[in-house]
PDB file of C-alpha atoms in Angstrom:
ATOM      1  CA  MET A   1      29.261  -6.618 -35.269  1.00 74.00           C
ATOM      2  CA  GLY A   2      29.492  -7.028 -31.561  1.00 91.00           C
ATOM      3  CA  SER A   3      27.558  -8.172 -28.481  1.00 95.00           C
ATOM      4  CA  ARG A   4      25.639  -6.380 -25.817  1.00 95.00           C
ATOM      5  CA  LEU A   5      25.660  -7.780 -22.103  1.00 97.00           C
ATOM      6  CA  SER A   6      22.082  -8.642 -21.889  1.00 95.00           C
ATOM      7  CA  ALA A   7      22.099 -10.067 -18.421  1.00 97.00           C
ATOM      8  CA  VAL A   8      24.253 -11.283 -15.535  1.00 98.00           C
ATOM      9  CA  CYS A   9      22.880 -14.772 -14.662  1.00 98.00           C
ATOM     10  CA  PHE A  10      22.651 -16.447 -11.360  1.00 98.00           C
ATOM     11  CA  ALA A  11      21.864 -20.230 -10.938  1.00 97.00           C
ATOM     12  CA  ALA A  12      19.350 -20.577  -8.341  1.00 97.00           C
ATOM     13  CA  ASN A  13      17.338 -23.429  -6.703  1.00 96.00           C
ATOM     14  CA  ARG A  14      14.365 -20.998  -5.943  1.00 96.00           C
ATOM     15  CA  PRO A  15      14.910 -18.310  -8.653  1.00 97.00           C
ATOM     16  CA  ALA A  16      11.772 -16.381  -7.919  1.00 97.00           C
ATOM     17  CA  ARG A  17      12.493 -16.071  -4.127  1.00 97.00           C
ATOM     18  CA  VAL A  18      16.043 -14.766  -4.774  1.00 98.00           C
ATOM     19  CA  ALA A  19      14.811 -12.502  -7.477  1.00 98.00           C
ATOM     20  CA  ARG A  20      12.469 -10.844  -4.946  1.00 98.00           C
ATOM     21  CA  PHE A  21      15.359 -10.261  -2.635  1.00 98.00           C
ATOM     22  CA  TRP A  22      17.258  -8.296  -5.208  1.00 98.00           C
ATOM     23  CA  VAL A  23      14.232  -6.489  -6.364  1.00 98.00           C
ATOM     24  CA  GLU A  24      13.643  -5.224  -2.818  1.00 98.00           C
ATOM     25  CA  LEU A  25      17.281  -4.462  -2.247  1.00 98.00           C
ATOM     26  CA  LEU A  26      18.280  -2.676  -5.277  1.00 97.00           C
ATOM     27  CA  GLY A  27      14.962  -1.171  -6.020  1.00 95.00           C
ATOM     28  CA  TRP A  28      15.172  -2.280  -9.654  1.00 95.00           C
ATOM     29  CA  ALA A  29      12.131  -3.195 -11.728  1.00 93.00           C
ATOM     30  CA  ALA A  30      10.967  -6.817 -11.970  1.00 94.00           C
ATOM     31  CA  VAL A  31      10.465  -7.736 -15.620  1.00 93.00           C
ATOM     32  CA  ASP A  32       9.088 -11.120 -14.778  1.00 95.00           C
ATOM     33  CA  ALA A  33       9.388 -13.410 -11.791  1.00 96.00           C
ATOM     34  CA  VAL A  34      13.028 -14.146 -12.287  1.00 97.00           C
ATOM     35  CA  THR A  35      14.431 -11.048 -14.128  1.00 97.00           C
ATOM     36  CA  LEU A  36      15.407  -7.456 -12.992  1.00 96.00           C
ATOM     37  CA  ARG A  37      16.372  -4.492 -15.045  1.00 94.00           C
ATOM     38  CA  PRO A  38      17.854  -1.237 -13.680  1.00 92.00           C
ATOM     39  CA  GLY A  39      16.069   2.097 -13.762  1.00 81.00           C
ATOM     40  CA  ASP A  40      18.018   3.252 -16.848  1.00 73.00           C
ATOM     41  CA  ASP A  41      17.867   1.288 -20.169  1.00 64.00           C
ATOM     42  CA  ASP A  42      21.673   1.169 -20.602  1.00 69.00           C
ATOM     43  CA  GLY A  43      22.350  -1.212 -17.847  1.00 83.00           C
ATOM     44  CA  PHE A  44      22.581  -4.986 -17.874  1.00 93.00           C
ATOM     45  CA  ARG A  45      19.639  -7.137 -16.319  1.00 96.00           C
ATOM     46  CA  ILE A  46      20.012  -9.593 -13.529  1.00 98.00           C
ATOM     47  CA  ARG A  47      18.472 -13.002 -14.229  1.00 98.00           C
ATOM     48  CA  PHE A  48      17.990 -15.992 -11.890  1.00 98.00           C
ATOM     49  CA  VAL A  49      17.893 -19.438 -13.752  1.00 96.00           C
ATOM     50  CA  ALA A  50      16.472 -22.481 -12.227  1.00 96.00           C
ATOM     51  CA  SER A  51      19.061 -25.077 -11.214  1.00 95.00           C
ATOM     52  CA  ASP A  52      18.988 -28.303  -9.279  1.00 93.00           C
ATOM     53  CA  GLU A  53      22.673 -27.951  -8.409  1.00 90.00           C
ATOM     54  CA  PRO A  54      23.248 -27.021  -4.792  1.00 88.00           C
ATOM     55  CA  LYS A  55      25.735 -24.099  -4.331  1.00 89.00           C
ATOM     56  CA  ALA A  56      29.275 -25.477  -3.573  1.00 86.00           C
ATOM     57  CA  GLY A  57      31.785 -22.933  -2.462  1.00 86.00           C
ATOM     58  CA  GLN A  58      32.283 -19.334  -3.104  1.00 90.00           C
ATOM     59  CA  ASN A  59      30.947 -17.742  -6.207  1.00 93.00           C
ATOM     60  CA  ARG A  60      33.534 -16.447  -8.652  1.00 93.00           C
ATOM     61  CA  ALA A  61      31.641 -13.231  -8.938  1.00 96.00           C
ATOM     62  CA  HIS A  62      29.745 -10.993  -6.673  1.00 97.00           C
ATOM     63  CA  PHE A  63      28.325  -7.507  -6.656  1.00 98.00           C
ATOM     64  CA  ASP A  64      29.965  -4.681  -4.719  1.00 98.00           C
ATOM     65  CA  LEU A  65      27.258  -2.190  -3.416  1.00 98.00           C
ATOM     66  CA  THR A  66      28.351   1.295  -2.816  1.00 98.00           C
ATOM     67  CA  SER A  67      27.579   3.652   0.171  1.00 98.00           C
ATOM     68  CA  ASP A  68      27.413   7.493   0.389  1.00 97.00           C
ATOM     69  CA  SER A  69      27.982   7.438   4.059  1.00 97.00           C
ATOM     70  CA  LEU A  70      28.634   5.171   7.170  1.00 97.00           C
ATOM     71  CA  ALA A  71      24.845   5.369   7.959  1.00 98.00           C
ATOM     72  CA  GLY A  72      24.041   4.551   4.310  1.00 98.00           C
ATOM     73  CA  GLN A  73      26.274   1.520   4.612  1.00 98.00           C
ATOM     74  CA  GLU A  74      24.694   0.545   7.861  1.00 98.00           C
ATOM     75  CA  ARG A  75      21.284   0.962   6.367  1.00 98.00           C
ATOM     76  CA  THR A  76      22.118  -1.312   3.444  1.00 98.00           C
ATOM     77  CA  VAL A  77      23.517  -3.999   5.779  1.00 98.00           C
ATOM     78  CA  ALA A  78      20.366  -3.971   7.810  1.00 98.00           C
ATOM     79  CA  ARG A  79      18.329  -4.251   4.773  1.00 98.00           C
ATOM     80  CA  VAL A  80      20.042  -7.289   3.504  1.00 98.00           C
ATOM     81  CA  LEU A  81      19.521  -8.947   6.882  1.00 98.00           C
ATOM     82  CA  GLU A  82      15.963  -7.789   6.986  1.00 98.00           C
ATOM     83  CA  LEU A  83      15.264  -9.323   3.529  1.00 98.00           C
ATOM     84  CA  GLY A  84      16.708 -12.695   4.565  1.00 98.00           C
ATOM     85  CA  GLY A  85      20.496 -12.253   3.886  1.00 98.00           C
ATOM     86  CA  ARG A  86      23.206 -13.156   6.263  1.00 96.00           C
ATOM     87  CA  HIS A  87      26.686 -12.201   7.199  1.00 95.00           C
ATOM     88  CA  VAL A  88      29.397 -14.564   5.709  1.00 92.00           C
ATOM     89  CA  ASP A  89      33.188 -15.098   6.469  1.00 87.00           C
ATOM     90  CA  VAL A  90      35.309 -15.372   3.265  1.00 82.00           C
ATOM     91  CA  GLY A  91      38.511 -14.493   5.037  1.00 81.00           C
ATOM     92  CA  GLN A  92      38.184 -10.798   5.251  1.00 79.00           C
ATOM     93  CA  LEU A  93      40.424  -9.117   7.850  1.00 74.00           C
ATOM     94  CA  PRO A  94      38.899  -7.447  10.947  1.00 79.00           C
ATOM     95  CA  GLU A  95      40.354  -4.057   9.877  1.00 76.00           C
ATOM     96  CA  GLU A  96      38.655  -4.006   6.334  1.00 83.00           C
ATOM     97  CA  GLU A  97      35.976  -1.619   6.252  1.00 90.00           C
ATOM     98  CA  HIS A  98      33.685  -3.280   3.582  1.00 94.00           C
ATOM     99  CA  VAL A  99      30.773  -5.798   4.908  1.00 96.00           C
ATOM    100  CA  VAL A 100      30.653  -9.244   3.286  1.00 96.00           C
ATOM    101  CA  LEU A 101      27.008 -10.739   3.076  1.00 97.00           C
ATOM    102  CA  ALA A 102      25.136 -13.207   1.315  1.00 97.00           C
ATOM    103  CA  ASP A 103      21.522 -13.506  -0.165  1.00 98.00           C
ATOM    104  CA  PRO A 104      19.086 -16.162   0.927  1.00 97.00           C
ATOM    105  CA  GLU A 105      20.858 -18.742  -1.399  1.00 96.00           C
ATOM    106  CA  GLY A 106      24.388 -17.925  -0.300  1.00 95.00           C
ATOM    107  CA  ASN A 107      25.488 -15.793  -3.149  1.00 96.00           C
ATOM    108  CA  GLU A 108      27.949 -13.255  -1.833  1.00 97.00           C
ATOM    109  CA  LEU A 109      27.936  -9.466  -1.884  1.00 98.00           C
ATOM    110  CA  CYS A 110      29.787  -6.708  -0.458  1.00 97.00           C
ATOM    111  CA  VAL A 111      28.589  -3.510   0.930  1.00 98.00           C
ATOM    112  CA  ILE A 112      31.488  -1.014   0.423  1.00 98.00           C
ATOM    113  CA  GLU A 113      32.402   1.561   2.687  1.00 97.00           C
ATOM    114  CA  PRO A 114      31.977   5.405   1.836  1.00 97.00           C
ATOM    115  CA  GLY A 115      34.616   7.082   0.175  1.00 96.00           C
ATOM    116  CA  ASN A 116      35.612   4.408  -2.276  1.00 96.00           C
ATOM    117  CA  LYS A 117      37.199   6.477  -5.185  1.00 96.00           C
ATOM    118  CA  PHE A 118      37.369   3.488  -7.654  1.00 97.00           C
ATOM    119  CA  LEU A 119      33.627   2.978  -7.544  1.00 97.00           C
ATOM    120  CA  ALA A 120      32.598   6.735  -7.449  1.00 96.00           C
ATOM    121  CA  GLY A 121      29.862   7.485  -9.948  1.00 94.00           C
ATOM    122  CA  CYS A 122      29.155   3.893 -10.669  1.00 95.00           C
ATOM    123  CA  GLY A 123      25.743   3.904  -8.908  1.00 94.00           C
ATOM    124  CA  PHE A 124      24.554   1.570  -6.104  1.00 96.00           C
ATOM    125  CA  VAL A 125      25.671  -1.461  -7.935  1.00 97.00           C
ATOM    126  CA  GLY A 126      29.264  -0.259  -8.242  1.00 97.00           C
ATOM    127  CA  ALA A 127      30.718  -3.399  -9.696  1.00 97.00           C
ATOM    128  CA  LEU A 128      30.509  -6.879 -10.471  1.00 98.00           C
ATOM    129  CA  ALA A 129      33.646  -8.301  -8.895  1.00 97.00           C
ATOM    130  CA  CYS A 130      34.993 -11.433 -10.540  1.00 97.00           C
ATOM    131  CA  ASP A 131      37.911 -13.757 -10.002  1.00 94.00           C
ATOM    132  CA  GLY A 132      39.768 -13.802 -13.333  1.00 95.00           C
ATOM    133  CA  SER A 133      42.995 -13.396 -14.972  1.00 96.00           C
ATOM    134  CA  GLN A 134      44.264 -10.238 -16.824  1.00 97.00           C
ATOM    135  CA  ALA A 135      43.778 -12.003 -20.128  1.00 97.00           C
ATOM    136  CA  VAL A 136      40.111 -12.513 -19.294  1.00 98.00           C
ATOM    137  CA  GLY A 137      39.710  -8.826 -18.682  1.00 98.00           C
ATOM    138  CA  TYR A 138      41.249  -7.949 -21.999  1.00 98.00           C
ATOM    139  CA  PHE A 139      38.911 -10.639 -23.718  1.00 99.00           C
ATOM    140  CA  TRP A 140      35.740  -9.016 -22.100  1.00 99.00           C
ATOM    141  CA  SER A 141      36.836  -5.545 -23.009  1.00 98.00           C
ATOM    142  CA  ALA A 142      37.192  -6.680 -26.773  1.00 98.00           C
ATOM    143  CA  ALA A 143      33.962  -8.751 -26.673  1.00 98.00           C
ATOM    144  CA  LEU A 144      31.772  -5.905 -25.292  1.00 98.00           C
ATOM    145  CA  GLY A 145      33.487  -2.923 -26.587  1.00 97.00           C
ATOM    146  CA  TRP A 146      33.943  -1.664 -23.067  1.00 98.00           C
ATOM    147  CA  PRO A 147      37.196   0.098 -22.600  1.00 98.00           C
ATOM    148  CA  LEU A 148      39.618  -0.767 -19.884  1.00 98.00           C
ATOM    149  CA  VAL A 149      39.391   1.511 -16.938  1.00 98.00           C
ATOM    150  CA  TRP A 150      41.982  -0.094 -14.728  1.00 97.00           C
ATOM    151  CA  ASP A 151      44.890  -2.327 -15.629  1.00 98.00           C
ATOM    152  CA  GLN A 152      47.481  -2.658 -13.116  1.00 96.00           C
ATOM    153  CA  ASN A 153      49.284  -5.582 -11.341  1.00 94.00           C
ATOM    154  CA  GLN A 154      47.200  -7.924 -13.527  1.00 95.00           C
ATOM    155  CA  GLU A 155      44.032  -6.453 -12.058  1.00 97.00           C
ATOM    156  CA  THR A 156      41.688  -5.305 -14.786  1.00 98.00           C
ATOM    157  CA  ALA A 157      38.287  -3.464 -14.887  1.00 98.00           C
ATOM    158  CA  ILE A 158      36.003  -2.415 -17.676  1.00 98.00           C
ATOM    159  CA  GLN A 159      33.141  -0.127 -17.814  1.00 97.00           C
ATOM    160  CA  SER A 160      30.417   0.646 -20.659  1.00 96.00           C
ATOM    161  CA  PRO A 161      31.183   3.970 -22.532  1.00 95.00           C
ATOM    162  CA  ARG A 162      27.831   4.989 -21.090  1.00 93.00           C
ATOM    163  CA  GLY A 163      28.954   4.540 -17.507  1.00 94.00           C
ATOM    164  CA  GLY A 164      27.442   2.641 -14.914  1.00 94.00           C
ATOM    165  CA  SER A 165      28.615  -0.646 -13.062  1.00 96.00           C
ATOM    166  CA  LYS A 166      32.214  -1.640 -13.666  1.00 98.00           C
ATOM    167  CA  ILE A 167      33.206  -5.376 -14.133  1.00 98.00           C
ATOM    168  CA  THR A 168      36.368  -6.040 -12.458  1.00 98.00           C
ATOM    169  CA  TRP A 169      38.709  -9.091 -12.312  1.00 98.00           C
ATOM    170  CA  SER A 170      41.235  -9.813  -9.651  1.00 94.00           C
ATOM    171  CA  GLY A 171      44.174 -11.087 -11.480  1.00 93.00           C
ATOM    172  CA  SER A 172      46.180 -14.221 -11.100  1.00 85.00           C
ATOM    173  CA  PRO A 173      46.310 -16.714  -9.441  1.00 80.00           C
ATOM    174  CA  VAL A 174      42.901 -17.758 -10.244  1.00 80.00           C
ATOM    175  CA  GLY A 175      41.369 -20.232  -7.965  1.00 73.00           C
ATOM    176  CA  PRO A 176      39.664 -23.461  -9.316  1.00 70.00           C
ATOM    177  CA  GLY A 177      36.010 -23.355  -9.508  1.00 70.00           C
ATOM    178  CA  ILE A 178      33.947 -25.706  -7.576  1.00 73.00           C
ATOM    179  CA  GLY A 179      31.157 -27.367  -9.609  1.00 75.00           C
ATOM    180  CA  PRO A 180      29.318 -25.572 -12.615  1.00 84.00           C
ATOM    181  CA  ASP A 181      29.542 -21.856 -13.055  1.00 90.00           C
ATOM    182  CA  ARG A 182      26.867 -20.199 -11.128  1.00 94.00           C
ATOM    183  CA  VAL A 183      27.303 -16.601 -12.351  1.00 97.00           C
ATOM    184  CA  THR A 184      27.456 -16.256 -16.247  1.00 97.00           C
ATOM    185  CA  PHE A 185      26.757 -13.649 -18.743  1.00 98.00           C
ATOM    186  CA  ASP A 186      24.116 -13.705 -21.475  1.00 98.00           C
ATOM    187  CA  LEU A 187      25.149 -11.869 -24.575  1.00 98.00           C
ATOM    188  CA  THR A 188      22.874 -10.421 -27.493  1.00 96.00           C
ATOM    189  CA  PRO A 189      24.586 -10.262 -30.723  1.00 96.00           C
ATOM    190  CA  THR A 190      24.022  -6.810 -32.593  1.00 93.00           C
ATOM    191  CA  GLY A 191      24.249  -8.613 -35.865  1.00 93.00           C
ATOM    192  CA  ASP A 192      24.703 -12.002 -37.361  1.00 94.00           C
ATOM    193  CA  LEU A 193      24.910 -14.611 -34.629  1.00 96.00           C
ATOM    194  CA  ARG A 194      27.346 -16.923 -36.561  1.00 96.00           C
ATOM    195  CA  ALA A 195      29.682 -14.051 -37.486  1.00 96.00           C
ATOM    196  CA  GLU A 196      29.613 -12.917 -33.814  1.00 98.00           C
ATOM    197  CA  VAL A 197      30.485 -16.363 -32.398  1.00 98.00           C
ATOM    198  CA  ASP A 198      33.278 -16.539 -34.887  1.00 98.00           C
ATOM    199  CA  ARG A 199      34.670 -13.148 -33.644  1.00 98.00           C
ATOM    200  CA  LEU A 200      34.439 -14.236 -30.001  1.00 98.00           C
ATOM    201  CA  ILE A 201      36.315 -17.399 -30.806  1.00 98.00           C
ATOM    202  CA  SER A 202      38.975 -15.493 -32.543  1.00 98.00           C
ATOM    203  CA  LEU A 203      39.218 -13.376 -29.303  1.00 98.00           C
ATOM    204  CA  GLY A 204      39.876 -16.435 -27.316  1.00 98.00           C
ATOM    205  CA  ALA A 205      36.457 -18.155 -26.533  1.00 98.00           C
ATOM    206  CA  THR A 206      35.916 -21.852 -26.920  1.00 98.00           C
ATOM    207  CA  HIS A 207      32.924 -23.492 -28.333  1.00 98.00           C
ATOM    208  CA  LEU A 208      31.003 -25.630 -25.856  1.00 97.00           C
ATOM    209  CA  GLY A 209      27.727 -26.393 -27.668  1.00 96.00           C
ATOM    210  CA  THR A 210      24.862 -25.050 -29.625  1.00 93.00           C
ATOM    211  CA  SER A 211      21.086 -25.141 -29.030  1.00 93.00           C
ATOM    212  CA  ALA A 212      18.130 -23.515 -30.727  1.00 91.00           C
ATOM    213  CA  GLU A 213      18.061 -20.694 -28.264  1.00 93.00           C
ATOM    214  CA  SER A 214      21.887 -20.059 -27.842  1.00 96.00           C
ATOM    215  CA  VAL A 215      25.527 -20.794 -28.584  1.00 98.00           C
ATOM    216  CA  ARG A 216      27.513 -21.837 -25.448  1.00 97.00           C
ATOM    217  CA  LEU A 217      31.182 -20.612 -25.249  1.00 98.00           C
ATOM    218  CA  ALA A 218      33.791 -20.326 -22.473  1.00 97.00           C
ATOM    219  CA  ASP A 219      35.931 -17.293 -21.923  1.00 97.00           C
ATOM    220  CA  PRO A 220      39.779 -17.727 -21.719  1.00 96.00           C
ATOM    221  CA  ASP A 221      39.437 -18.665 -18.088  1.00 95.00           C
ATOM    222  CA  GLY A 222      37.040 -21.433 -18.774  1.00 94.00           C
ATOM    223  CA  THR A 223      33.849 -19.634 -17.393  1.00 95.00           C
ATOM    224  CA  GLU A 224      30.872 -20.476 -19.491  1.00 96.00           C
ATOM    225  CA  PHE A 225      28.625 -17.725 -21.146  1.00 98.00           C
ATOM    226  CA  ARG A 226      25.939 -17.710 -23.758  1.00 97.00           C
ATOM    227  CA  VAL A 227      25.239 -15.827 -27.067  1.00 98.00           C
ATOM    228  CA  LEU A 228      21.578 -15.870 -27.501  1.00 96.00           C
ATOM    229  CA  ALA A 229      20.067 -16.759 -30.842  1.00 91.00           C
ATOM    230  CA  ARG A 230      17.355 -14.289 -30.081  1.00 74.00           C
ATOM    231  CA  PRO A 231      16.603 -11.684 -27.465  1.00 64.00           C
ATOM    232  CA  THR A 232      15.170 -13.375 -24.247  1.00 56.00           C
ATOM    233  CA  GLU A 233      14.163 -10.034 -22.691  1.00 54.00           C
ATOM    234  CA  PRO A 234      10.418 -10.273 -21.773  1.00 48.00           C
ATOM    235  CA  ALA A 235       7.888  -7.693 -23.379  1.00 45.00           C
ATOM    236  CA  GLU A 236       5.675  -7.752 -20.385  1.00 44.00           C
ATOM    237  CA  LYS A 237       5.001  -4.660 -18.539  1.00 45.00           C
ATOM    238  CA  THR A 238       7.540  -4.323 -15.530  1.00 45.00           C
ATOM    239  CA  THR A 239       6.328  -4.484 -11.940  1.00 48.00           C
ATOM    240  CA  GLY A 240       7.835  -3.607  -8.637  1.00 52.00           C
ATOM    241  CA  HIS A 241       7.576  -7.128  -7.379  1.00 52.00           C
ATOM    242  CA  PRO A 242       8.102 -10.319  -9.379  1.00 50.00           C
ATOM    243  CA  ALA A 243       5.017 -12.843  -9.048  1.00 45.00           C
ATOM    244  CA  GLU A 244       5.789 -16.187  -7.639  1.00 46.00           C
ATOM    245  CA  PRO A 245       5.557 -18.691 -10.529  1.00 43.00           C
ATOM    246  CA  ALA A 246       3.175 -21.714 -10.129  1.00 39.00           C
ATOM    247  CA  GLU A 247       6.311 -23.970 -10.681  1.00 40.00           C
ATOM    248  CA  GLU A 248       9.942 -23.368 -10.885  1.00 42.00           C
ATOM    249  CA  THR A 249      11.210 -25.879 -13.450  1.00 37.00           C
ATOM    250  CA  ALA A 250      14.948 -26.374 -13.420  1.00 38.00           C
ATOM    251  CA  HIS A 251      16.989 -25.847 -16.680  1.00 35.00           C
ATOM    252  CA  ARG A 252      20.500 -24.994 -17.577  1.00 33.00           C
ATOM    253  CA  PRO A 253      21.326 -22.077 -19.726  1.00 34.00           C
ATOM    254  CA  ALA A 254      22.051 -24.770 -23.249  1.00 34.00           C
ATOM    255  CA  GLY A 255      42.517  -0.770  -8.433  1.00 46.00           C
ATOM    256  CA  PRO A 256      44.730   1.796  -7.655  1.00 42.00           C
ATOM    257  CA  ASP A 257      47.533   2.605  -5.111  1.00 42.00           C
ATOM    258  CA  ASP A 258      45.127   4.808  -3.051  1.00 45.00           C
ATOM    259  CA  GLU A 259      43.622   2.230  -0.630  1.00 45.00           C
ATOM    260  CA  SER A 260      40.095   3.822  -1.052  1.00 46.00           C
ATOM    261  CA  ALA A 261      40.306   3.090  -4.660  1.00 47.00           C
ATOM    262  CA  ARG A 262      40.990  -0.629  -4.631  1.00 47.00           C
ATOM    263  CA  ARG A 263      38.350  -3.197  -5.129  1.00 49.00           C
ATOM    264  CA  PRO A 264      37.977  -5.157  -1.883  1.00 46.00           C
ATOM    265  CA  ALA A 265      38.412  -9.000  -2.425  1.00 45.00           C
ATOM    266  CA  ALA A 266      35.550 -11.011  -0.886  1.00 47.00           C
TER     267      ALA A 266
END
């Protein structure tokens, strides 16, 4: 009994357009017009879900992209801008070495400076960096079966036993969200759906609703996620570029003492 992180989902007004940006930036395969998968089968997918809601305020989660050199960091920044991204100011200090950018719909991302020990060996997508309490880090560690790899000063991080990108939480205080959650998780249960939902609720999740395709829950910080009633990963052959759909129909899914090892806050 347990769950697999099937996808990190971003609400988007034009999901196919944003998906193309991330396909080009990350070099991941396009499963369909709105879903990306990494080169290895162990990692999570990224899915863009159509929404009419405009983005309001800063997302509570963003990707940290790693760099192997200053020149590599500069190339990534230039590539983001070339693909339609932009620089954004989220209060970062002039002396901070990471670069804060946003994709064409304003979803924030950080390009981390070389030499960051905390993200060493995690791949280009070093982490999904989230606002969240220590308790929510514990919850997701138990929910996914990913061990804690950092737990200090209320900051937490987990990583799949197979390695890859970390998921980090900044610790308290957690700022209030503005509008609906725009970055959410889709989970696929490894066994019985009802038993898995009961397990997640016993860990601290709250039931929000049930539909034919999923059960909607919220984690201990109130961030919504879904447990899928059946896998949604498309079986189509993957391509390098997602095709533009004829129409995008909106729907809503029913840290260490060494400075080089810290997760930069964006």
